[in-house]
GROMACS .gro file of C-alpha atoms in nm:
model
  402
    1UNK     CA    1   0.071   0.976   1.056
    2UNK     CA    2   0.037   0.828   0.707
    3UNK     CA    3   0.187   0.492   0.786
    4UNK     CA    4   0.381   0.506   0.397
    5UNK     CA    5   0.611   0.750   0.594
    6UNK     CA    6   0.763   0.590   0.876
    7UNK     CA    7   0.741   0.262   0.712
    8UNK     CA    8   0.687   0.131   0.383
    9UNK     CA    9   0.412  -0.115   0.384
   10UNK     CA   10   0.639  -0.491   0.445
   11UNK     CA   11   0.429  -0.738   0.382
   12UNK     CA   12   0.074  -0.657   0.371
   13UNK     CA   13   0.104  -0.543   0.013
   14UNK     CA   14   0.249  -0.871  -0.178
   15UNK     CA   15   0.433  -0.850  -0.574
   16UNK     CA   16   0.075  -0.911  -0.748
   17UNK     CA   17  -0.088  -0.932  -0.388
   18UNK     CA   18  -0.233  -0.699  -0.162
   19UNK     CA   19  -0.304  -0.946   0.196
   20UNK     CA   20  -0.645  -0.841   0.327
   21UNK     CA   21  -0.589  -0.852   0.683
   22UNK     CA   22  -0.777  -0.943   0.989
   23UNK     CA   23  -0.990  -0.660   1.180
   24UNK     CA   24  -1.267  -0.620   1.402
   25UNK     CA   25  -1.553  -0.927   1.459
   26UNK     CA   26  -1.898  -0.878   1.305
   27UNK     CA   27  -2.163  -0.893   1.581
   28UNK     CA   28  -2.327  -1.222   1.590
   29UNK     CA   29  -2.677  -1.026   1.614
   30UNK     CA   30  -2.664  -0.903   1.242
   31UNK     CA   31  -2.933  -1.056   1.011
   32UNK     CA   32  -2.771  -1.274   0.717
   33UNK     CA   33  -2.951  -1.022   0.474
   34UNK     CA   34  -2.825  -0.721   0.660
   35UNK     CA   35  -2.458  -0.592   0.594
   36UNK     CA   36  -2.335  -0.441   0.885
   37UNK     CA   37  -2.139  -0.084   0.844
   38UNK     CA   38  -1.754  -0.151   0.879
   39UNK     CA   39  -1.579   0.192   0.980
   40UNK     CA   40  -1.234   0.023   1.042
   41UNK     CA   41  -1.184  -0.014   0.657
   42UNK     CA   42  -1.345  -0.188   0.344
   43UNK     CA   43  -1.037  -0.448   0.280
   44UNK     CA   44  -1.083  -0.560   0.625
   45UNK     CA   45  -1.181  -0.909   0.678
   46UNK     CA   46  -1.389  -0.999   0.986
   47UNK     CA   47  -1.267  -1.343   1.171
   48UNK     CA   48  -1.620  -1.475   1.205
   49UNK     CA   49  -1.625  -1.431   0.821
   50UNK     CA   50  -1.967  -1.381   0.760
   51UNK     CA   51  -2.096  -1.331   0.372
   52UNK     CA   52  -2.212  -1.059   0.307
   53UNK     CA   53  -2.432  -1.015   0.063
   54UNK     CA   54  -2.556  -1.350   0.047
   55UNK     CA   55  -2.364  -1.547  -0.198
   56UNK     CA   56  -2.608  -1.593  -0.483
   57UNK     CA   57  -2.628  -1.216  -0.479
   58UNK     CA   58  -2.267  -1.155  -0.517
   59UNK     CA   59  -2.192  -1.449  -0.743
   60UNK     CA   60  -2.396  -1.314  -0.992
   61UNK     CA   61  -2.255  -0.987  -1.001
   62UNK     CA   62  -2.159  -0.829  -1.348
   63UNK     CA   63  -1.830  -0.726  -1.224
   64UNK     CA   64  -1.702  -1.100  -1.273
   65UNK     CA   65  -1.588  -1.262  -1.604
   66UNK     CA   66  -1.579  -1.619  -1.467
   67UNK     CA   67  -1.778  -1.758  -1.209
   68UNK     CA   68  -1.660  -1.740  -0.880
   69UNK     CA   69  -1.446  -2.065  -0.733
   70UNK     CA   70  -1.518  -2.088  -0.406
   71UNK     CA   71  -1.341  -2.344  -0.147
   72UNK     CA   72  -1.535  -2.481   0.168
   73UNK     CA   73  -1.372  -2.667   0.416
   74UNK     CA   74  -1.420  -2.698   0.804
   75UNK     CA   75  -1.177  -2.475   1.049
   76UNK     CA   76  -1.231  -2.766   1.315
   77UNK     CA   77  -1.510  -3.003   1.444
   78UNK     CA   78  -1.863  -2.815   1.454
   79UNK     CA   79  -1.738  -2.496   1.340
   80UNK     CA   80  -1.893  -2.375   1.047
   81UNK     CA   81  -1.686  -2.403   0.693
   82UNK     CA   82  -1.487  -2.127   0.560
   83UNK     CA   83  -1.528  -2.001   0.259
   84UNK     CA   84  -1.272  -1.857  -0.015
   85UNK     CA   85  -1.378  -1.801  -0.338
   86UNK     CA   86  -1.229  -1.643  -0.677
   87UNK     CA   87  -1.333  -1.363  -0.825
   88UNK     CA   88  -1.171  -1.228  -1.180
   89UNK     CA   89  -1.229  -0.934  -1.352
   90UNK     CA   90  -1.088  -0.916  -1.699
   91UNK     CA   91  -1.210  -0.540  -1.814
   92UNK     CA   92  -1.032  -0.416  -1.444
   93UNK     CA   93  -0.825  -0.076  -1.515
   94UNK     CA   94  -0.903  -0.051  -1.968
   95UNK     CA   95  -0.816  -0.462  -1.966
   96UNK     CA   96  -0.478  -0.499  -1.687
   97UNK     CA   97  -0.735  -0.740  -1.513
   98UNK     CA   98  -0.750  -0.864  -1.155
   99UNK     CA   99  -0.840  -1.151  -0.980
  100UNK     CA  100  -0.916  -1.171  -0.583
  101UNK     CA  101  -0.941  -1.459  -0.354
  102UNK     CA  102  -1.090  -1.378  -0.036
  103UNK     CA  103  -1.467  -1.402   0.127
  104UNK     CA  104  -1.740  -1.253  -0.004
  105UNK     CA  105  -1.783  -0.980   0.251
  106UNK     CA  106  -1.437  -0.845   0.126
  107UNK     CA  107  -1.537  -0.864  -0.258
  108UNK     CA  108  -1.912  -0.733  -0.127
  109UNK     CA  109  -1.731  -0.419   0.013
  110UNK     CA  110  -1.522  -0.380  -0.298
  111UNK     CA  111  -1.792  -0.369  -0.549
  112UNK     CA  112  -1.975  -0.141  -0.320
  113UNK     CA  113  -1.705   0.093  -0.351
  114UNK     CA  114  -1.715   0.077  -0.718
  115UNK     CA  115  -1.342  -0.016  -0.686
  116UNK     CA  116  -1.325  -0.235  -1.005
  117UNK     CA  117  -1.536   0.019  -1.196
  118UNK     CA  118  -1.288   0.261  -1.449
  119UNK     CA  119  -1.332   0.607  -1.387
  120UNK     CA  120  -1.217   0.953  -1.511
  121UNK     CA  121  -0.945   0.967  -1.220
  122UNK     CA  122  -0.760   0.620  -1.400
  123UNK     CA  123  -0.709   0.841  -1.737
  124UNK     CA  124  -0.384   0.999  -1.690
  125UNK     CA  125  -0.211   1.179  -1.898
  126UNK     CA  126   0.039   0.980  -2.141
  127UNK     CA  127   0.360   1.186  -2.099
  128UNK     CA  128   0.601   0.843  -2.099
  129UNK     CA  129   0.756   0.685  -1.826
  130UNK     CA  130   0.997   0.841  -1.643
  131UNK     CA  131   1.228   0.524  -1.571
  132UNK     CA  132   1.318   0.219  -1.773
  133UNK     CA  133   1.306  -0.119  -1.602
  134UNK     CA  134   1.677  -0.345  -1.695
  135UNK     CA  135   1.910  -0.593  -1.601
  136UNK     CA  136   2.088  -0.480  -1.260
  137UNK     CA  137   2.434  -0.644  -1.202
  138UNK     CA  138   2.302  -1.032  -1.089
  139UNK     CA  139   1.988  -0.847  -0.878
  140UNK     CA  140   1.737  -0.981  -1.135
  141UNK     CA  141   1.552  -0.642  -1.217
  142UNK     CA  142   1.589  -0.262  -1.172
  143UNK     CA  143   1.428   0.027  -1.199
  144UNK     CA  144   1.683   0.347  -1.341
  145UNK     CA  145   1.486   0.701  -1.370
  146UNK     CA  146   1.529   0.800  -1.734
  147UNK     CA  147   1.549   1.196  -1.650
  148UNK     CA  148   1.541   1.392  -1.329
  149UNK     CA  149   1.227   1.307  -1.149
  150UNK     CA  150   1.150   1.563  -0.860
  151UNK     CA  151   1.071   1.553  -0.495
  152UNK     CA  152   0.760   1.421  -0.426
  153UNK     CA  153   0.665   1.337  -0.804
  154UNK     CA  154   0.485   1.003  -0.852
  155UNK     CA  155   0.690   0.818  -1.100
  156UNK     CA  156   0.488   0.500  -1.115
  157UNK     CA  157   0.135   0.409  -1.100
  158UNK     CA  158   0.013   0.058  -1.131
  159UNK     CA  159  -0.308  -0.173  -0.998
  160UNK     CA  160  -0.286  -0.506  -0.829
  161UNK     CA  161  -0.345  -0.810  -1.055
  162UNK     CA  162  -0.397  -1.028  -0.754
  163UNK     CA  163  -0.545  -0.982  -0.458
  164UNK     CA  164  -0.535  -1.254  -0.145
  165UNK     CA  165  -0.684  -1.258   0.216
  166UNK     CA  166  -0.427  -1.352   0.461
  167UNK     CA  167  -0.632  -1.576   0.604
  168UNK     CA  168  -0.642  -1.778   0.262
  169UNK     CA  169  -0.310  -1.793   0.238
  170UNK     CA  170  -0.257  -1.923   0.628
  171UNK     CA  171  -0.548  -2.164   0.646
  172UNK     CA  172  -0.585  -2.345   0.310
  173UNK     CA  173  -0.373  -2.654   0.248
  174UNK     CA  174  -0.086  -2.636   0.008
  175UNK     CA  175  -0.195  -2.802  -0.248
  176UNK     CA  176  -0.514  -2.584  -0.292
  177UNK     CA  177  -0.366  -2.304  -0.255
  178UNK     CA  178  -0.180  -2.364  -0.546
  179UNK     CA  179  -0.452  -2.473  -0.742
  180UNK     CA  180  -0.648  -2.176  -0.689
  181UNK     CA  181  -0.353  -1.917  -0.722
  182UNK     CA  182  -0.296  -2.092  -1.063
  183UNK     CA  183  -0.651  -2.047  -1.185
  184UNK     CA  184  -0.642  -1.704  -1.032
  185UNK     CA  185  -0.343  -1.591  -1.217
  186UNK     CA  186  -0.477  -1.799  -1.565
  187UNK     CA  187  -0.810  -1.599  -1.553
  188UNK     CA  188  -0.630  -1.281  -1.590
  189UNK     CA  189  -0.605  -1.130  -1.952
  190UNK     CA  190  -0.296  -1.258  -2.167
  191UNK     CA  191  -0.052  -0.973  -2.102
  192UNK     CA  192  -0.098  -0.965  -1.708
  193UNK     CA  193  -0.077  -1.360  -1.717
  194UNK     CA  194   0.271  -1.318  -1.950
  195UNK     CA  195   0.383  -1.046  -1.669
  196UNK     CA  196   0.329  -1.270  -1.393
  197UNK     CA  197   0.513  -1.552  -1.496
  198UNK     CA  198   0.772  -1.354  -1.626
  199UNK     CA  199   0.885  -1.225  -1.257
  200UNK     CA  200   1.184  -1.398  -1.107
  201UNK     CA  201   1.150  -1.639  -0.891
  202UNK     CA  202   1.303  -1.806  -0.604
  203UNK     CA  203   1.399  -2.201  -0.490
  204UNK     CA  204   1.078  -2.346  -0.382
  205UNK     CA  205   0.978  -2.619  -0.548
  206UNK     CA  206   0.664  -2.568  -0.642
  207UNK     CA  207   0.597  -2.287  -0.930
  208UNK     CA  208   0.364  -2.086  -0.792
  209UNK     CA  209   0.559  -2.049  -0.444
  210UNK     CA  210   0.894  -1.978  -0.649
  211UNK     CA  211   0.673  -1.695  -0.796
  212UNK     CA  212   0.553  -1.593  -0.486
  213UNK     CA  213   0.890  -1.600  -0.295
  214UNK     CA  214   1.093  -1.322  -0.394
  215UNK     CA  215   0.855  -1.072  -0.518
  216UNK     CA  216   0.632  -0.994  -0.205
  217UNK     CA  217   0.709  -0.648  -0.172
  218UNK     CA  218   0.471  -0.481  -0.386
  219UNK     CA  219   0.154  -0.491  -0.561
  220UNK     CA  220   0.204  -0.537  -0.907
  221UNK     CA  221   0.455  -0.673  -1.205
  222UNK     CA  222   0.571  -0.346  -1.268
  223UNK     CA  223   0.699  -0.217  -0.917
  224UNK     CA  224   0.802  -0.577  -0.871
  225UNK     CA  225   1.175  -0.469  -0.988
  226UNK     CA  226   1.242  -0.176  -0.790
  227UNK     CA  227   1.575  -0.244  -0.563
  228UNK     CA  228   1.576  -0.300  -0.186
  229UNK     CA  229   1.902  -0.078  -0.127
  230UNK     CA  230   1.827   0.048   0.206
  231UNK     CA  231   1.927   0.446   0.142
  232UNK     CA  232   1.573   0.430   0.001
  233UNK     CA  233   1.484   0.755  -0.243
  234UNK     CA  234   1.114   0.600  -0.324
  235UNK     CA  235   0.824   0.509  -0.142
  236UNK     CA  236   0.505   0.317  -0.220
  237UNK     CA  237   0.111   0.401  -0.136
  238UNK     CA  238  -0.172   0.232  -0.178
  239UNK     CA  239  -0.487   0.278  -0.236
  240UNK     CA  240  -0.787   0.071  -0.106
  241UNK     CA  241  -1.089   0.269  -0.280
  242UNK     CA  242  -0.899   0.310  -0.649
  243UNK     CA  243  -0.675  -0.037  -0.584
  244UNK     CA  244  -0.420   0.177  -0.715
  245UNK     CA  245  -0.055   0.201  -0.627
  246UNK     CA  246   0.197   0.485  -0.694
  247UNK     CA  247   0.540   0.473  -0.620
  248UNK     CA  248   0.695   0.837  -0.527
  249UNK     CA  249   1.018   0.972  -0.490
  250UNK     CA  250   1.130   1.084  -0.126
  251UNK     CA  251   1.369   1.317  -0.316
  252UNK     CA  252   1.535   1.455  -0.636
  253UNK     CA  253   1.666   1.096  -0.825
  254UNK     CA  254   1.848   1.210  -1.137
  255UNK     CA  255   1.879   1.101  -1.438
  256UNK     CA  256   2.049   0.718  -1.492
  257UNK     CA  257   1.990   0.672  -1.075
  258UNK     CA  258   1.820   0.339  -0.963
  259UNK     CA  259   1.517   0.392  -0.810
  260UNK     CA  260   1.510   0.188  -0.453
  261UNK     CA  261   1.240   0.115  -0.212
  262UNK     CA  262   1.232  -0.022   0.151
  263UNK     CA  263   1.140  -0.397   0.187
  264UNK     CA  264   1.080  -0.347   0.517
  265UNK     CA  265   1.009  -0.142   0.808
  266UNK     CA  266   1.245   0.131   0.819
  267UNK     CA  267   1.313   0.149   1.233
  268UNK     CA  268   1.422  -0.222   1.195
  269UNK     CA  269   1.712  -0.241   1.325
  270UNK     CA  270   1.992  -0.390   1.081
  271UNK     CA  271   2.034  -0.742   1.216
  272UNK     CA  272   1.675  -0.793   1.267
  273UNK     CA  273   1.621  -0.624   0.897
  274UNK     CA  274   1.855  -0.887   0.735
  275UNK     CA  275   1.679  -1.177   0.879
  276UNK     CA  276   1.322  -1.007   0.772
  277UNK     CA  277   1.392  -0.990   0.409
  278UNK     CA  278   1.623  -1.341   0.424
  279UNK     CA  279   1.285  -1.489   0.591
  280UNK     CA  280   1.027  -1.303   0.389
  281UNK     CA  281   1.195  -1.255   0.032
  282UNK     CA  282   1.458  -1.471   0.043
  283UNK     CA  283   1.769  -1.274  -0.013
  284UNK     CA  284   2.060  -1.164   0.162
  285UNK     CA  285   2.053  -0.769   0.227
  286UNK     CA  286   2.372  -0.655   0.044
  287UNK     CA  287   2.279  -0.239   0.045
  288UNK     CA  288   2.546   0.022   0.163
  289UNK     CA  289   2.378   0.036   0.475
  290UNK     CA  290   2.343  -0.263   0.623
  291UNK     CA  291   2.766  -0.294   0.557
  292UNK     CA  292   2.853   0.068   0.687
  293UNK     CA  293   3.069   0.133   0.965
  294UNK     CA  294   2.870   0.059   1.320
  295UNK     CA  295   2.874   0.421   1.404
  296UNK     CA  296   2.714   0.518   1.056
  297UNK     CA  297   2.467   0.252   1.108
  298UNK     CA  298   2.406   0.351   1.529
  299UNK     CA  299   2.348   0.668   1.388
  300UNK     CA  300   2.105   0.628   1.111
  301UNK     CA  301   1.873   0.364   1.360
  302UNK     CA  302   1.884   0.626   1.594
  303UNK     CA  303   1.790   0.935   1.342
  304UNK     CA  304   1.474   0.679   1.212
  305UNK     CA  305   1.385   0.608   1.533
  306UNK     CA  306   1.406   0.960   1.666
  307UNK     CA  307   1.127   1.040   1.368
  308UNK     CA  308   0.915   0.818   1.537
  309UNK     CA  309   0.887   0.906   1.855
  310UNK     CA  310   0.899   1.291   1.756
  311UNK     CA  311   0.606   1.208   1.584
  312UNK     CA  312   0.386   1.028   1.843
  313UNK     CA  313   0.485   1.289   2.076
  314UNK     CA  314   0.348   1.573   1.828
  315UNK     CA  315   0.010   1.341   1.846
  316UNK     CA  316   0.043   1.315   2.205
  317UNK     CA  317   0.058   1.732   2.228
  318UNK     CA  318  -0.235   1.744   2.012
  319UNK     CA  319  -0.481   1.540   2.197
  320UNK     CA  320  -0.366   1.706   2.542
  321UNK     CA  321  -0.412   2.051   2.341
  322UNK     CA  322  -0.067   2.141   2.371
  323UNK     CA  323  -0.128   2.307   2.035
  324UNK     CA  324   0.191   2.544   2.001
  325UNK     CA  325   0.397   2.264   2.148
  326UNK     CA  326   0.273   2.013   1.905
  327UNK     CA  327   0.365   2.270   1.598
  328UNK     CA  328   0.712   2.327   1.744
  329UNK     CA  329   0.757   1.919   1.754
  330UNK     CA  330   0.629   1.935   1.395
  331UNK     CA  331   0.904   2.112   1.282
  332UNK     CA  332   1.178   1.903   1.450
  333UNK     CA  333   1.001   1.564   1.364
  334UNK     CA  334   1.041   1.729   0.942
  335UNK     CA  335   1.389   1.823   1.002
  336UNK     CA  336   1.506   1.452   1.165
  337UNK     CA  337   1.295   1.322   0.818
  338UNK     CA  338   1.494   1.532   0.633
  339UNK     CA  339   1.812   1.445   0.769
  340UNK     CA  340   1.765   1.063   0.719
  341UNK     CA  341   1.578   1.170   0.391
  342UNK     CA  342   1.272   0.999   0.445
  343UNK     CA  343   1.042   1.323   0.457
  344UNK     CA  344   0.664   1.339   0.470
  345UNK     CA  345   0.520   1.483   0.154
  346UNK     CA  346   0.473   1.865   0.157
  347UNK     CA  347   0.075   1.893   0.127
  348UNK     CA  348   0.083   1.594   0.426
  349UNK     CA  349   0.278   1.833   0.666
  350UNK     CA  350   0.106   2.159   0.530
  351UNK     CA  351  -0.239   1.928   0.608
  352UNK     CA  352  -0.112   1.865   1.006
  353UNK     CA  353   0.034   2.235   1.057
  354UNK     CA  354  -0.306   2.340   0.951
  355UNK     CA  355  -0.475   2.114   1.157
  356UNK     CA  356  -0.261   2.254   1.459
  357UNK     CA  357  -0.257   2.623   1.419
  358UNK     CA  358  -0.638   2.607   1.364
  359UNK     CA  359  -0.664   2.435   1.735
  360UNK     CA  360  -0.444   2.678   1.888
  361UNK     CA  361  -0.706   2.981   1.765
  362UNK     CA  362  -0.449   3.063   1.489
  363UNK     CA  363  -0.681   3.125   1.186
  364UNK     CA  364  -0.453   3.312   0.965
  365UNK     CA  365  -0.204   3.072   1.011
  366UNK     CA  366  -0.430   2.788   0.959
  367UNK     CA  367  -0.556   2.923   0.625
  368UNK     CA  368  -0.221   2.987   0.525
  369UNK     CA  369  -0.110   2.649   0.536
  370UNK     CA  370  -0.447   2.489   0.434
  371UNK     CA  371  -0.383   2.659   0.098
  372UNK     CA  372  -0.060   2.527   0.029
  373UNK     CA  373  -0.204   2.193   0.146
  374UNK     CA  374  -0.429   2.202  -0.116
  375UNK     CA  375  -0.258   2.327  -0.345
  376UNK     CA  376   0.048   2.059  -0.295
  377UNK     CA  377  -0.244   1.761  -0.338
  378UNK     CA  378  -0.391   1.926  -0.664
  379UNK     CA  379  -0.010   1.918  -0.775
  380UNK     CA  380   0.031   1.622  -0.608
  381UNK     CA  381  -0.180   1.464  -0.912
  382UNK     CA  382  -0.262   1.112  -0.755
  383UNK     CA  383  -0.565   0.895  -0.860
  384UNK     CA  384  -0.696   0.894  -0.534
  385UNK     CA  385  -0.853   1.249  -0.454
  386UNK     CA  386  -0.965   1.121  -0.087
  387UNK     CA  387  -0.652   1.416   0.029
  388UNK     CA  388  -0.758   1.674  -0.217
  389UNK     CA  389  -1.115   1.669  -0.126
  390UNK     CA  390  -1.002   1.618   0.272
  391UNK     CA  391  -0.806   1.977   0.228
  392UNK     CA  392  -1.072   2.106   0.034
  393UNK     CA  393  -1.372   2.066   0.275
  394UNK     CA  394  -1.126   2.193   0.564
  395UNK     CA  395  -1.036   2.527   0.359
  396UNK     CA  396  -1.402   2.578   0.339
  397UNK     CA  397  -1.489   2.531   0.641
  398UNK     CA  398  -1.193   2.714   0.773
  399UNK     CA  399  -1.299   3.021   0.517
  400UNK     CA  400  -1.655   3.015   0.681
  401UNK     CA  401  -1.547   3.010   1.004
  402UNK     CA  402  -1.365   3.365   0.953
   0.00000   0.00000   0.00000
């Protein structure tokens, strides 16, 4: 299951940040001038941390307007040192500019991707913002939909200005952390720098950790002021080939409504929840939820979590080819979503009810909903056509099959 459904993404994406977190080890037999193939994901870092290309090849790539910073330091007696380095782009997304600090092997994969290269799915349409961004009753910053915005509409798109490895952030010293964050977020272009240093901030000390502090729940300056009120109506997704994200609504918000988003992951529980965000953002959860009546709350936990496991049990029926009993799980695990209004998108279902009928033998059925699949993800309008083309190649093949 999409993970934006069950959960919206808690700390891996930060306010100007996306964390580029640990995966699988590169073998210790590759070559240095050999990049190995890495299927679990192209923002992945590897904990050996092995550069790839070799550095001169990437530092003097044209995608950079600086020269790269890089930090070395040992990780412990006789290990070799790790390596961070800066990258900034400045032309990123027609000027919004970016700036990464991670190893090479992650900026490597990203340039091989083309991800800081513009093109002709980052021109959309101009047809004004559907929400205004103001002052929301001692919360710092809100977002408040300026006319009805529909189920399943993406109301906001915006790209990262910063991106950070985890391990950066967990393994460099304080102080150079902060020096390189600062240089990272002084490289970008004027208006993203202004942005940055505009967001509130919290109580630390130091400036760029009081920056840092209470906007780690998104990926960029705009999104940074959408509300935590935990009866969410918006969701965020990401993008790791466009470095895109677009926030979209789980229902109808009307006009003058405040958009809200979940902090964090929506089966936590409501005690554990409020010491989450207190730990991770720095606020106490105030939202109609988490101050409900106990049975409200009991039931809502209970609703969320029912999604879940209706879900993996759908999965479960699919792998043991339990194909009509995976479709009637389907439908139960969409009505519990709708009920707690937290519902997949309709070309996402459409996608998996294809996917099932067309294992149970079912072709008409499978067609049937591998048309409105693909139809809901040409609607769907997103800058990342990895779905659309997904639904595509599966209605063809399902159309020569016949």
């Amino acid at each position: 299951m999409p993970s934006n459904l069950l959960k919206i993404v808690p700390v891996l994406f930060l306010f100007l940040v996306v964390q580029l977190s640990l995966a699988e080890s590169l073998a210790p037999q590759y070559a240095t001038t050999q990049c190995p193939h890495k299927p679990a994901g192209r923002l992945e870092e590897d904990e050996h941390r092995q550069m790839c290309p070799l550095p001169e090849l990437l530092l003097g790539n044209s995608s950079w307007s600086y020269a790269p910073t890089c930090n070395y330091y040992e990780t412990s007696p006789g290990i070799t040192s790790e390596v961070h380095c800066l990258f900034t782009s400045t032309a990123f997304r027609n000027g919004h500019g970016v700036s990464l600090i991670s190893t090479s092997t992650v900026a490597s994969h990203l340039v091989g991707l083309d991800a800081f290269t513009d093109g002709p799915f980052f021109l959309r349409s101009a047809l004004g913002k559907p929400y205004e961004i103001i002052d929301a009753d001692g919360r710092g910053k809100g977002v408040v939909a300026k006319r009805t915005i529909r189920r399943g509409e993406i109301l906001m798109v915006d790209y990262p200005a910063l991106l950070i490895g985890i391990q950066f952030l967990q393994d460099t010293q304080p102080h150079h952390r902060r020096r390189l964050l600062r240089q990272a977020i002084n490289q970008l272009p004027e208006d993203a720098r202004a942005r940055v240093f505009a967001l509130s901030r919290g109580n630390a000390p130091h400036e760029m950790d009081a920056i840092l502090g209470p906007n780690t729940h998104s990926v960029s300056a705009q999104v940074s002021p959408i509300q935590h009120p935990y009866r969410l109506n918006a969701y965020y997704r990401f993008s790791q080939p466009r470095l895109a994200m677009e926030v979209v609504a789980y229902h109808t918000i009307e006009a003058g409504e405040e958009v809200v988003i979940s902090y964090a992951p929506l089966t936590t529980k409501r005690d554990a929840r409020r010491q989450y965000l207190k730990a991770n953002y720095g606020f106490d959860c105030d939202c109609p939820l988490c101050h409900a009546p106990e049975l409200e709350i009991h039931d809502s936990e209970a609703r969320r979590q029912r999604v879940v496991e209706l879900y993996n049990t759908m999965t479960d029926a699919k792998s043991e080819r339990y194909f009509q009993d995976a479709i009637n799980i389907a439908e139960e695990w969409l009505q519990f979503a709708e009920w707690e209004r937290i519902p997949p998108l309709y070309p996402e279902y459409h996608d998996i009810l294809a996917g099932l009928y067309l294992g149970k033998g079912d072709i008409r059925n499978a067609t049937r909903y591998a048309r409105m699949a693909l139809d809901g993800w040409a609607r769907f309008g997103s800058d990342d056509d990895d779905e659309l083309e997904k639904a595509r190649l599966f209605l063809q093949n399902l159309t020569m099959t016949r």
